[in-house]
Short mmCIF file of N, CA, C and O in Angstrom, two decimals:
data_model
loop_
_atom_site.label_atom_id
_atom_site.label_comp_id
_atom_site.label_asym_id
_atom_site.label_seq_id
_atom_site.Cartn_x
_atom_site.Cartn_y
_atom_site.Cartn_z
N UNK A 217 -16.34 -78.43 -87.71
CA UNK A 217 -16.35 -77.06 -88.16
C UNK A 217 -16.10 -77.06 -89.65
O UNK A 217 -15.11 -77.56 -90.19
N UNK A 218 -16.99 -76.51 -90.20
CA UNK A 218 -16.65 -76.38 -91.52
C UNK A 218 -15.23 -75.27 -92.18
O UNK A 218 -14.62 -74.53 -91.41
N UNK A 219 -14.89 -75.34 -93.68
CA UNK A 219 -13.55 -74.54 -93.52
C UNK A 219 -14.05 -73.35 -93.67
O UNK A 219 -13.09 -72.58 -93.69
N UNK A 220 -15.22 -72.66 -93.82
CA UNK A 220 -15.82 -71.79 -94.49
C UNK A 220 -15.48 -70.83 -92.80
O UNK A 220 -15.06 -69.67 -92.74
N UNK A 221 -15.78 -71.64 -91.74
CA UNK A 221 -16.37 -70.78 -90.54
C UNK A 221 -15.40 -71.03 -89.99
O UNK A 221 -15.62 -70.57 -88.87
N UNK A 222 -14.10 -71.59 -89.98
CA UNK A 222 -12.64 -71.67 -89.85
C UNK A 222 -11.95 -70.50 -90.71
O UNK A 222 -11.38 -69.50 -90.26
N UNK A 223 -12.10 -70.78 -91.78
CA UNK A 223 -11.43 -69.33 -92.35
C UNK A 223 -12.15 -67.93 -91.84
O UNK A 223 -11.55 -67.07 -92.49
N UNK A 224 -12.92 -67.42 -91.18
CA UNK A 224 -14.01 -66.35 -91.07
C UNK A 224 -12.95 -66.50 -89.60
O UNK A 224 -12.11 -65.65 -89.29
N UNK A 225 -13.19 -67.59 -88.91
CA UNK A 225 -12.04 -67.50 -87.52
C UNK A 225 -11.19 -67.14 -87.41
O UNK A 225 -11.10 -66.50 -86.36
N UNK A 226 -9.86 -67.19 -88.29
CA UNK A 226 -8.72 -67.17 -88.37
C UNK A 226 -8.18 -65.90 -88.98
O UNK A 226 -7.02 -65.47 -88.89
N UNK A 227 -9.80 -65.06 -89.97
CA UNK A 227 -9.49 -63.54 -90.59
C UNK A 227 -10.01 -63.05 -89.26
O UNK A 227 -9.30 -62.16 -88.80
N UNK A 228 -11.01 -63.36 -88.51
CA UNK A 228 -10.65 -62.20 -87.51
C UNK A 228 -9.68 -62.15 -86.62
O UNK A 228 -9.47 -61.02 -86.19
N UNK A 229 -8.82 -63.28 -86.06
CA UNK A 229 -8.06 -63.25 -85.12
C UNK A 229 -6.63 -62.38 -86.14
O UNK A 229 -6.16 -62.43 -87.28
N UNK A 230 -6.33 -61.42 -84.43
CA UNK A 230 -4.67 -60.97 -85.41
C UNK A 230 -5.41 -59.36 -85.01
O UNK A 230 -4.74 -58.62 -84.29
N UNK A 231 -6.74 -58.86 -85.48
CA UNK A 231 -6.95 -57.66 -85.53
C UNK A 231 -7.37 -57.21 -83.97
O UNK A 231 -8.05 -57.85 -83.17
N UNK A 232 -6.75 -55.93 -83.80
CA UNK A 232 -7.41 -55.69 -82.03
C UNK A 232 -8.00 -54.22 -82.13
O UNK A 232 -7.54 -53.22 -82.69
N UNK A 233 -8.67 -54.31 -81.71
CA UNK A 233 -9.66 -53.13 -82.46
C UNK A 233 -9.97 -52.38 -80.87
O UNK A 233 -10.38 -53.18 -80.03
N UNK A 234 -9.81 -50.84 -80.38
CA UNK A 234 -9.62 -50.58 -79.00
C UNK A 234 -10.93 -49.63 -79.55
O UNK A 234 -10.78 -48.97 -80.58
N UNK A 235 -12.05 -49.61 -78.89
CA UNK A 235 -13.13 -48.15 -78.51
C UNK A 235 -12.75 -47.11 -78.18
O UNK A 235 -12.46 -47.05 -76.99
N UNK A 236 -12.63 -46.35 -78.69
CA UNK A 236 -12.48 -45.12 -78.38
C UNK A 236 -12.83 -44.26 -77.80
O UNK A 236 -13.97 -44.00 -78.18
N UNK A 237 -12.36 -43.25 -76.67
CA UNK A 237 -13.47 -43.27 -75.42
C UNK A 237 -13.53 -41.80 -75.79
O UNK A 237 -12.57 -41.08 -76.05
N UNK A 238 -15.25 -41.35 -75.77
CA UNK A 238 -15.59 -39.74 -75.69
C UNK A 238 -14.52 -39.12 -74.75
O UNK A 238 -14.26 -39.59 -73.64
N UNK A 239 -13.78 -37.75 -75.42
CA UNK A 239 -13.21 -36.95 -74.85
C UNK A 239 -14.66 -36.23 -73.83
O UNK A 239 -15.73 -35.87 -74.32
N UNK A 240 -14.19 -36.19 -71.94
CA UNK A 240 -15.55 -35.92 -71.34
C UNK A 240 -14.87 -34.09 -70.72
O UNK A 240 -13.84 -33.99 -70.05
N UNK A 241 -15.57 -33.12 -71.09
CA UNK A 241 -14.96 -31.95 -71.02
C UNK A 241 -15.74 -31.43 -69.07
O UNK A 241 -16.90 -31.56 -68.67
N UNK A 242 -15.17 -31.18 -68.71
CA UNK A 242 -15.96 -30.70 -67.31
C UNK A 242 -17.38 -29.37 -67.75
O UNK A 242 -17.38 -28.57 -68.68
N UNK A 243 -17.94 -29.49 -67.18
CA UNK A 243 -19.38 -28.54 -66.98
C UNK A 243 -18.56 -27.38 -67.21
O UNK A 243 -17.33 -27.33 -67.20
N UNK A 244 -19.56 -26.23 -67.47
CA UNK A 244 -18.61 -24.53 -67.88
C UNK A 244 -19.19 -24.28 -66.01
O UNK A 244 -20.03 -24.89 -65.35
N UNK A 245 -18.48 -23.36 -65.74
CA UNK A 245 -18.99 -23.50 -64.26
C UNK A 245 -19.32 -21.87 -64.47
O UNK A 245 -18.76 -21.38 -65.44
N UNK A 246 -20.36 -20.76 -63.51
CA UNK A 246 -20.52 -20.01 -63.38
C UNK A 246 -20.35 -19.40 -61.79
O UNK A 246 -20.52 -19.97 -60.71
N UNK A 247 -19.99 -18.11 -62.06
CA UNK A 247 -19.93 -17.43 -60.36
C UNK A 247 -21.52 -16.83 -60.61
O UNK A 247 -22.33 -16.83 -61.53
N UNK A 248 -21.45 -16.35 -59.27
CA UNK A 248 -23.44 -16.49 -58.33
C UNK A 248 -22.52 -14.68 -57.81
O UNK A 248 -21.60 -14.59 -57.00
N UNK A 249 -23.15 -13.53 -58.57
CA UNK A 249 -22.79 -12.38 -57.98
C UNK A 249 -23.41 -11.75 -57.47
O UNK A 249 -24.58 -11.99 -57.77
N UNK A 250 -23.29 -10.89 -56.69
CA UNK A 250 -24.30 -10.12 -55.60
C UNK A 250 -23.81 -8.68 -56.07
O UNK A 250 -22.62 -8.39 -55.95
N UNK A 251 -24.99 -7.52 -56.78
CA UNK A 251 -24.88 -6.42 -56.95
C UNK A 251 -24.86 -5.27 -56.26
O UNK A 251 -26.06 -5.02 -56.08
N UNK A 252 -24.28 -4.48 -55.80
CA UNK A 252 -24.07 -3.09 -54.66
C UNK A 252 -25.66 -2.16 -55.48
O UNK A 252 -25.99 -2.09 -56.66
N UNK A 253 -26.26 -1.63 -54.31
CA UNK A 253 -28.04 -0.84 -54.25
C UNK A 253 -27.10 -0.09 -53.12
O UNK A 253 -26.12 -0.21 -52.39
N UNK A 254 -27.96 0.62 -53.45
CA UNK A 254 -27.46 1.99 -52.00
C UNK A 254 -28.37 2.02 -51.08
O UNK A 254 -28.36 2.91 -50.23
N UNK A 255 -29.44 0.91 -51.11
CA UNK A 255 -30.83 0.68 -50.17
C UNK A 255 -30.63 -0.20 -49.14
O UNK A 255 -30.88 0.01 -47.96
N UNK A 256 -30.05 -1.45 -49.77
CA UNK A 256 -30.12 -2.67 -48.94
C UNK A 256 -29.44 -2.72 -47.92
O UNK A 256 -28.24 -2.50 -48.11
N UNK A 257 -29.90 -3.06 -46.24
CA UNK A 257 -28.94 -2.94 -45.23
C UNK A 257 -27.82 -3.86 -45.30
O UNK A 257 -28.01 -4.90 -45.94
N UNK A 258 -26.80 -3.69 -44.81
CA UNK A 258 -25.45 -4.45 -44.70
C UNK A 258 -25.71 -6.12 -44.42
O UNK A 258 -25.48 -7.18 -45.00
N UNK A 259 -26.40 -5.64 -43.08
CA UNK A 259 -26.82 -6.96 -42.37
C UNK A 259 -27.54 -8.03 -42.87
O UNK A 259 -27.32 -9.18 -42.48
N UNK A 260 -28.66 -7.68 -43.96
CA UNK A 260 -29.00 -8.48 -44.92
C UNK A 260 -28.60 -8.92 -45.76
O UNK A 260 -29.07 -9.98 -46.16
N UNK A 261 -27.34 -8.16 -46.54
CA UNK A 261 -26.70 -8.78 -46.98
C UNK A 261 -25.93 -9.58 -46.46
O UNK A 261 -26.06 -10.65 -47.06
N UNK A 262 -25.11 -9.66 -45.58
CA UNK A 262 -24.68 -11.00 -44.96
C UNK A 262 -25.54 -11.66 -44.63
O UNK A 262 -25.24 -12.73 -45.15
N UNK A 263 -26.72 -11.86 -43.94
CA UNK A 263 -27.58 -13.03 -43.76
C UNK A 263 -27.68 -13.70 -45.16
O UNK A 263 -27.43 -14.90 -45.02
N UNK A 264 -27.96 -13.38 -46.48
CA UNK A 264 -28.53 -13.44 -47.58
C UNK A 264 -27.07 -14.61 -48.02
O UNK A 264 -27.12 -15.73 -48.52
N UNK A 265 -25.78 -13.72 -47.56
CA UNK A 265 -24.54 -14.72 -47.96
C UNK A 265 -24.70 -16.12 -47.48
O UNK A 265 -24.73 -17.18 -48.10
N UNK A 266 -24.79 -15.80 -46.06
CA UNK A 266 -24.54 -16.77 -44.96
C UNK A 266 -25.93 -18.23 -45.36
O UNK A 266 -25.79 -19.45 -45.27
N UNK A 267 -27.20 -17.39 -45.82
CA UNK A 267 -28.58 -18.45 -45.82
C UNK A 267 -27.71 -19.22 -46.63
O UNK A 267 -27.10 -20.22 -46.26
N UNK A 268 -27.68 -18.57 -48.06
CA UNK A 268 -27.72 -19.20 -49.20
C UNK A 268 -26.44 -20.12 -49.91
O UNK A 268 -26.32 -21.17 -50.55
N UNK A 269 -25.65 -19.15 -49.40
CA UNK A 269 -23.96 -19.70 -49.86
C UNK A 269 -22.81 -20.60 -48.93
O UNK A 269 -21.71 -21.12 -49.12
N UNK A 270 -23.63 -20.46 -48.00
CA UNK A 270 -22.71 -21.70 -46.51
C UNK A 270 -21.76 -20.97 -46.06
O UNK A 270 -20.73 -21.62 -45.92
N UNK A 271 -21.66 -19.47 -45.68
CA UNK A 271 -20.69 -19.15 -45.51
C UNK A 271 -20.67 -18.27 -44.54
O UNK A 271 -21.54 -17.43 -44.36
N UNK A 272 -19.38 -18.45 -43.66
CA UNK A 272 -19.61 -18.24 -42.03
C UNK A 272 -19.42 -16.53 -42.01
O UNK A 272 -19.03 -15.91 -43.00
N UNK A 273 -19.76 -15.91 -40.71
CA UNK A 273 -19.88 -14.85 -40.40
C UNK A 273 -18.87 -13.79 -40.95
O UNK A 273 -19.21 -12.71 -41.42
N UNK A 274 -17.51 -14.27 -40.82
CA UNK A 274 -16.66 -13.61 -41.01
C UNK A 274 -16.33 -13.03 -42.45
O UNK A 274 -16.00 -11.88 -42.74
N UNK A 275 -16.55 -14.49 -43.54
CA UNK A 275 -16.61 -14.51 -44.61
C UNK A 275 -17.90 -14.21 -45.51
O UNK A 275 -17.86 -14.35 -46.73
N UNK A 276 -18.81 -13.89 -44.96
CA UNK A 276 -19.96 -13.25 -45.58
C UNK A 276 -19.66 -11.41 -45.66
O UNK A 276 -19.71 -10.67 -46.65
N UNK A 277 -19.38 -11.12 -44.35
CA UNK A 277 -18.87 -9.83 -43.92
C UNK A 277 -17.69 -9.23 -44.99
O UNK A 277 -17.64 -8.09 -45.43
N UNK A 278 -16.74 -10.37 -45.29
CA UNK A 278 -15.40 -9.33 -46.76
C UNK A 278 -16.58 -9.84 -47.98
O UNK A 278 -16.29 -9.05 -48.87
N UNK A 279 -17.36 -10.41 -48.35
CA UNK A 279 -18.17 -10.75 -49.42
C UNK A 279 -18.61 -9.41 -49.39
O UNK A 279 -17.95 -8.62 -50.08
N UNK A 280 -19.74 -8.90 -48.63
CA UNK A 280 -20.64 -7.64 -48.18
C UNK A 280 -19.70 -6.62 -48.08
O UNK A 280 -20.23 -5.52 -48.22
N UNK A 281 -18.72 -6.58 -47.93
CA UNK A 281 -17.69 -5.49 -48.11
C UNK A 281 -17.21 -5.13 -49.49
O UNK A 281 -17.12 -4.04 -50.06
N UNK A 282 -16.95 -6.36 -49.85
CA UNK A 282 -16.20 -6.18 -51.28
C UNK A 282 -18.01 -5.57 -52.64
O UNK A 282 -18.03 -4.86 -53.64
N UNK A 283 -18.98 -6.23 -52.02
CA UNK A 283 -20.19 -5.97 -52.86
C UNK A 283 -20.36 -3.97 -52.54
O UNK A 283 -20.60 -3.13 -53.40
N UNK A 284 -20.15 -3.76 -51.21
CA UNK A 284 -20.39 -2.45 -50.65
C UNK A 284 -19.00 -1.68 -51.26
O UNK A 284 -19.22 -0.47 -51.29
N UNK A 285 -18.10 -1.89 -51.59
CA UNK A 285 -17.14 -0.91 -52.14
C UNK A 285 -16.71 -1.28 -53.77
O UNK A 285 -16.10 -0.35 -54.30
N UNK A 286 -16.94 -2.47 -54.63
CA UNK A 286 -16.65 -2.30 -55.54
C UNK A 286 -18.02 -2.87 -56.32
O UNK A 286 -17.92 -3.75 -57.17
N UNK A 287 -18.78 -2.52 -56.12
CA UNK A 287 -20.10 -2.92 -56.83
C UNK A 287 -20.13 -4.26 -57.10
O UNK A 287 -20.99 -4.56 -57.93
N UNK A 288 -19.43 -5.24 -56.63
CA UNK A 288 -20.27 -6.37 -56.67
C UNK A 288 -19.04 -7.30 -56.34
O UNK A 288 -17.83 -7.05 -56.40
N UNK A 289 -19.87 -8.73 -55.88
CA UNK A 289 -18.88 -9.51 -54.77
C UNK A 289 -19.45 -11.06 -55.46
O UNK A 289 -20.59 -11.28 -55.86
N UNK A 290 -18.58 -11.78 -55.45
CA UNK A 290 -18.59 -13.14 -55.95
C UNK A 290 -18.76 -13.64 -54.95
O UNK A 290 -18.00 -13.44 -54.01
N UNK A 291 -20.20 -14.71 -54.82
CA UNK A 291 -20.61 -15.58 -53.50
C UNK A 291 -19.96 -17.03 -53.66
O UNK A 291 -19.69 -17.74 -52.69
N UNK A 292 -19.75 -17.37 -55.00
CA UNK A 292 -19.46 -18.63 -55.41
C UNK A 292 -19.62 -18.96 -56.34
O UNK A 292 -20.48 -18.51 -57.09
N UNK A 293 -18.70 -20.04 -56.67
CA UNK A 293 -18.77 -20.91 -58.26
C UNK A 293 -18.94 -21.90 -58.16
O UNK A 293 -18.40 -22.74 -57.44
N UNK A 294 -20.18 -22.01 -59.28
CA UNK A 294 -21.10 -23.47 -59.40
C UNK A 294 -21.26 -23.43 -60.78
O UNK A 294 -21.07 -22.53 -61.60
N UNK A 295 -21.76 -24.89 -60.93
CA UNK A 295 -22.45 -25.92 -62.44
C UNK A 295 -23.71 -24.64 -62.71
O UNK A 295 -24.33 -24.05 -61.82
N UNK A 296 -23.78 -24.53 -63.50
CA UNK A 296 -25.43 -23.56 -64.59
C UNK A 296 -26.47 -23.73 -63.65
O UNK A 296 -27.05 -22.87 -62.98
N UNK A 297 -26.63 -24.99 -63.67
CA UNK A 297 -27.83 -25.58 -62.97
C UNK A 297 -28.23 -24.72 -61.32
O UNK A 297 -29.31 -24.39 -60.84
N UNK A 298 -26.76 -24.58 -60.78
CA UNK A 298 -26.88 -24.47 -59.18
C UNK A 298 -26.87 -23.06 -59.03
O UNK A 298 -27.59 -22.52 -58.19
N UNK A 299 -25.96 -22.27 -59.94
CA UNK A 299 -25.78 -21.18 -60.02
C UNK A 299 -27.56 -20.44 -60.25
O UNK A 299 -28.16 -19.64 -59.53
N UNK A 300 -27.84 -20.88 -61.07
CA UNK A 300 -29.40 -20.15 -62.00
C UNK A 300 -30.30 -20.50 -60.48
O UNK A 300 -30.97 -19.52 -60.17
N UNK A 301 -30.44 -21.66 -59.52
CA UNK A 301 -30.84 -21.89 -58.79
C UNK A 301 -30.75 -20.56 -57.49
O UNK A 301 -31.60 -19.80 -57.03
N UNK A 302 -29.58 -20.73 -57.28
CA UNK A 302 -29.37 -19.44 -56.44
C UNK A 302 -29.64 -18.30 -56.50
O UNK A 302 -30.07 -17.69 -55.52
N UNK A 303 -29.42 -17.67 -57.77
CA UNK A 303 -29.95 -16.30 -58.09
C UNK A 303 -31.48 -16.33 -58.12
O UNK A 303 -32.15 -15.44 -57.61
N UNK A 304 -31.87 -17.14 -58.60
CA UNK A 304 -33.62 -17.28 -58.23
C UNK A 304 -33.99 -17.08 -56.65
O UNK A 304 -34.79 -16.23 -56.24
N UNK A 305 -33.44 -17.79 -56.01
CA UNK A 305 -33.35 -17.83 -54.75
C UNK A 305 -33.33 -16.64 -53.86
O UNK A 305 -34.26 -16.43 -53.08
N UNK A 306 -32.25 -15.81 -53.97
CA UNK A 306 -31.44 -14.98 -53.43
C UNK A 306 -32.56 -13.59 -53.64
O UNK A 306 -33.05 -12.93 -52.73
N UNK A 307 -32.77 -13.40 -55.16
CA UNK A 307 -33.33 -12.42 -55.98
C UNK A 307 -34.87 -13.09 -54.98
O UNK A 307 -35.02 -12.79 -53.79
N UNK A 308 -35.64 -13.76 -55.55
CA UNK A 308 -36.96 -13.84 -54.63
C UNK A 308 -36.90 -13.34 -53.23
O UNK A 308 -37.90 -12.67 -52.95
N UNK A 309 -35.96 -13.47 -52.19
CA UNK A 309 -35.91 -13.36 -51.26
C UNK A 309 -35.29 -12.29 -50.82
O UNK A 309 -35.31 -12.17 -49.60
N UNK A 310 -34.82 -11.57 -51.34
CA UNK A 310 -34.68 -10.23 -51.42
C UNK A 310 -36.12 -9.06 -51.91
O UNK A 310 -36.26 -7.92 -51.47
N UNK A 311 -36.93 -9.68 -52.80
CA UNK A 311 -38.00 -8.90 -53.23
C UNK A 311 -38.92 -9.19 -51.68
O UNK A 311 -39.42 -8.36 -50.93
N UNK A 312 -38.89 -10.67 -51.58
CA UNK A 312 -40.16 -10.88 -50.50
C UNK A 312 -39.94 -9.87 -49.18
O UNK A 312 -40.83 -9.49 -48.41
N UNK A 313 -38.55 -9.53 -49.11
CA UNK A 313 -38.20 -8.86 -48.06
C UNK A 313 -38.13 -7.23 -48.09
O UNK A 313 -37.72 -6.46 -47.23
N UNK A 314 -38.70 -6.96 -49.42
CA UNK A 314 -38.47 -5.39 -49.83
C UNK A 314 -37.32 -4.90 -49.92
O UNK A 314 -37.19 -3.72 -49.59
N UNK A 315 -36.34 -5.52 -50.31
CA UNK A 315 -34.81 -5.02 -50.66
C UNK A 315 -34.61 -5.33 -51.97
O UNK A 315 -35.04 -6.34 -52.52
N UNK A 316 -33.81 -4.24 -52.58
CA UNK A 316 -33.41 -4.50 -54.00
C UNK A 316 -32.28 -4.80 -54.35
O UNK A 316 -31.53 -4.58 -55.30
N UNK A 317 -32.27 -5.69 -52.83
CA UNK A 317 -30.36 -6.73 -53.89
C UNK A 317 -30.69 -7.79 -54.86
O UNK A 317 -31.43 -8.77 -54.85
N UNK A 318 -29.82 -7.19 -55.80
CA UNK A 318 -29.99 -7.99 -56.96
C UNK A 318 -28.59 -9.15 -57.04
O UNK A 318 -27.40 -8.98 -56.76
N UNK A 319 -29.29 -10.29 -57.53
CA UNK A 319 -28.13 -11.20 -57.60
C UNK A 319 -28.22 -11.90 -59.20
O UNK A 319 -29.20 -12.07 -59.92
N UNK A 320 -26.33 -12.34 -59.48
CA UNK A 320 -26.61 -12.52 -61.27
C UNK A 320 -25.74 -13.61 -61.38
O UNK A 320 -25.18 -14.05 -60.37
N UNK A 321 -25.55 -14.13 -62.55
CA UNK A 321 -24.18 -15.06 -62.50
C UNK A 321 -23.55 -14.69 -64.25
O UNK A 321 -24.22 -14.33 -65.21
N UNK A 322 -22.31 -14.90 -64.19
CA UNK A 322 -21.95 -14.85 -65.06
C UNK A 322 -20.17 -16.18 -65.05
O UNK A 322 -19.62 -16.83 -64.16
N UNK A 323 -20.02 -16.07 -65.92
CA UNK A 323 -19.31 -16.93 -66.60
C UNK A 323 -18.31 -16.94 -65.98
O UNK A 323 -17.73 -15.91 -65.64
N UNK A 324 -17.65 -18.88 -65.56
CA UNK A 324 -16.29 -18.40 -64.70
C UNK A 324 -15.33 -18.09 -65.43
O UNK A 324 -14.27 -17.71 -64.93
#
């Protein structure tokens, strides 16, 4: 070994040098809301809970309650992605069906 590539050895040893890891922030998450129409039957609206949001009879029913007395009912909170998915969803399938429940998301 020459001293040239011995000394170059011996300046790096001693230093410990750690990576620094990206601070990773969680996704902004959004709620998936269902708007009160004075048109749409009850019952569709719970089916509409129940298709789309996994959610059993009972608990679609205070969803559809709470949408039917305070203008609007939180189905769930999801990532941008899943949320924007659903309201597409929900909203199409409400038009295909001639009802004007409207569904939105906004910020959790």
């Amino acid at each position: 070994m020459s001293q040239n590539n011995q000394n170059d050895w011996e300046i790096d040893q001693g230093v410990a040098v750690e990576e620094s890891k990206p601070e990773l922030k969680p996704p902004p998450m959004y709620k998936v809301v269902l708007l009160n129409d004075d048109y749409t039957p009850m019952d569709f609206v719970v089916e509409v809970i129940m298709k789309y949001f996994g959610k059993h009879q009972e608990e679609a029913a205070k969803i559809m309650l709470q949408v039917h007395y305070d203008g609007k009912g939180v189905c769930g909170i999801y990532r941008s992605e899943i949320a924007e998915t659903k309201v597409v969803q929900v909203n199409e399938y409400s038009k295909a069906n001639q009802h004007p429940l409207m569904c939105m998301m906004e910020e959790a």
